[in-house]
Amino acid sequence: MIRNTAHLEALLGDIRTFVRERWHPLEDQVSRDNDIPPELVDELRRKGYFGWSIPEAYGGLGLTTEELVLCAMELSQSSVALRARVGTNTGIGSEALVADGTEEQKQRWLPRMATGELTGCLALTEPEAGSEASNVQTTARRDGEHYVLNGGKRFITNAPVADVFTVIARTELGSKGSKGVSAFLVERGPGLTTGEPYRMMGQAGSFVSDVHFDDCRVPASQLIGGREGTGFQTVMKVLNKQRLHLAALCTGPAIRMLDLAMMHTSRRSQFGQAVADFQLVQAMIADSRTEIYAARSMILEAARARDLGEDVALSASMCKYFASEMCGRVADRAVQMFGGSGYVADFSPIERYYRDVRLFRLYEGTSQIHQLNIAKLALREAGMR
Ligand SMILES: Cc1cc2nc3c(=O)[nH]c(=O)nc-3n(C[C@H](O)[C@H](O)[C@H](O)COP(=O)(O)OP(=O)(O)OC[C@H]3O[C@@H](n4cnc5c(N)ncnc54)[C@H](O)[C@@H]3O)c2cc1C
């Protein structure tokens, strides 16, 4: 649903200009320094980019799902560090509060997340709870007016720079699976420590690390929604929206890589003609352009359905699966179209994009987990299971 076309066009134009004029010239530097210049993060704060999906009542832009995915496709036509920096606040870092927080919890944290004063993150995954996310071992024991958290989280995006953590922990000690699990909003403070940022295959400038809880006392008022045992339902709400968001964030880099590849093949001449004029190269352009179009179309359709209040569990999973795999295929073709220059960092940004986008097929549900989920929901929809 698009609420106001003129406002949205203005925002999309602003993002486009920012990405092309401010971010693209800095991509190499961000990758080299493995850091985003603080003044650029401040600029993102001033622009309100941290608050896209936070409701207007709490200081955000209150984008609908359709507006959010359109903005995400624009912002992500860049190296992944950019959207990774703002993306947890516009997605998994704030969404549990937006979906299930009490009014008091929303008032307390969302306005400062919307301005980017606070950076949020989602701490779900653990060493023994990856694809099997419900195997959460982190415990939250009630002690008077507090919960005491113990355990550890792994692979948490933005943990090293986060101020607030949405933490999924087991409140019913001894319970198994998704039952007895609750969601908390935990502020950085005593008992919570984050590890050193990992050394990763790609996405330089984006920080990911472990999170440790060592008798971390959290006021009971920070139990999201004020009810124990509903943490997994909250996470599923977050992920259903986030899968559409992430699918859009997979589409932007594919658009950028194809743009770069078309530019390169149009200028690069071999055998007396531009390589873009060879039909075998054109096949790679055609396949990439077609798949980008398919991803964009399905994401927009699912986003509109979500805005209408429809259940998008199946379509969101299909979008994440298709868009992340599509992006991987486009990255591979882009390397091919650039030839040796696609492999050598000195000659093109394509090798960096290729490494950056590899993660898309792993996090927020691996492709295999989405295949299983899609089949399960499709069979159920057909009344056969
Ligand atoms: C850089 C990075 C950032 C991340 N950010 C976050 C974050 O912000 N918050 C957060 O909570 N998590 C985050 N994650 C965690 C991410 O979601 C998990 O890594 C992912 O869910 C996979 O879990 P795993 O790594 O333990 O792999 P595993 O579950 O060990 O899977 C290993 C392989 O086995 C396959 N497999 C597993 N189970 C099945 C099955 N039943 N059938 C078929 N194949 C199967 C998988 O598809 C995969 O190929 C991040 C991960 C990374 C690497």
Tab-separated table of N, CA, C and O in Angstrom, residues 10 24 26 40 53 68 83 194 219 266 270 281 295 363 379 384:
chain	number	residue	atom	x	y	z
A	10	ALA	N	9.539	11.288	-3.409
A	10	ALA	CA	10.564	12.198	-2.879
A	10	ALA	C	11.566	11.413	-2.031
A	10	ALA	O	12.783	11.611	-2.142
A	24	HIS	N	28.388	5.401	-2.843
A	24	HIS	CA	29.229	4.704	-3.825
A	24	HIS	C	30.689	5.189	-3.794
A	24	HIS	O	31.610	4.359	-3.803
A	26	LEU	N	32.335	6.065	-1.380
A	26	LEU	CA	32.991	5.663	-0.118
A	26	LEU	C	33.111	4.149	0.046
A	26	LEU	O	33.703	3.674	1.013
A	40	LEU	N	28.943	9.897	8.413
A	40	LEU	CA	27.955	9.345	7.483
A	40	LEU	C	26.787	8.704	8.255
A	40	LEU	O	25.630	8.814	7.856
A	53	SER	N	10.485	1.932	9.424
A	53	SER	CA	9.302	1.088	9.658
A	53	SER	C	8.742	1.255	11.068
A	53	SER	O	7.845	0.538	11.469
A	68	LEU	N	8.207	0.147	2.430
A	68	LEU	CA	9.480	-0.295	3.006
A	68	LEU	C	10.301	-1.084	1.989
A	68	LEU	O	11.501	-0.854	1.838
A	83	ARG	N	23.267	-0.740	4.328
A	83	ARG	CA	21.928	-1.058	4.845
A	83	ARG	C	22.027	-1.909	6.115
A	83	ARG	O	21.124	-1.900	6.929
A	194	THR	N	29.631	-8.072	24.684
A	194	THR	CA	29.663	-8.512	23.282
A	194	THR	C	31.108	-8.861	22.924
A	194	THR	O	32.045	-8.236	23.436
A	219	PRO	N	15.032	-5.727	34.308
A	219	PRO	CA	13.747	-5.465	34.974
A	219	PRO	C	12.611	-6.231	34.301
A	219	PRO	O	12.571	-6.345	33.058
A	266	SER	N	29.406	-2.992	-22.094
A	266	SER	CA	29.149	-2.063	-23.191
A	266	SER	C	30.417	-1.311	-23.579
A	266	SER	O	30.592	-0.894	-24.725
A	270	GLN	N	36.245	-6.543	-27.347
A	270	GLN	CA	37.078	-7.692	-27.747
A	270	GLN	C	36.613	-8.146	-29.125
A	270	GLN	O	35.430	-8.013	-29.446
A	281	VAL	N	26.875	-13.264	-24.013
A	281	VAL	CA	26.888	-12.298	-22.909
A	281	VAL	C	25.470	-11.760	-22.705
A	281	VAL	O	24.992	-11.594	-21.568
A	295	ALA	N	11.817	-11.306	-8.962
A	295	ALA	CA	11.939	-11.095	-7.509
A	295	ALA	C	11.166	-9.844	-7.104
A	295	ALA	O	10.380	-9.850	-6.149
A	363	TYR	N	21.530	-16.452	6.245
A	363	TYR	CA	20.861	-15.970	7.468
A	363	TYR	C	19.377	-15.726	7.254
A	363	TYR	O	18.884	-15.727	6.150
A	379	LEU	N	1.821	-27.713	1.172
A	379	LEU	CA	1.038	-28.942	1.385
A	379	LEU	C	-0.149	-28.679	2.303
A	379	LEU	O	-1.258	-29.145	2.068
A	384	MET	N	-3.320	-31.192	2.130
A	384	MET	CA	-2.764	-32.548	2.006
A	384	MET	C	-1.914	-32.945	3.201
A	384	MET	O	-1.385	-34.041	3.243
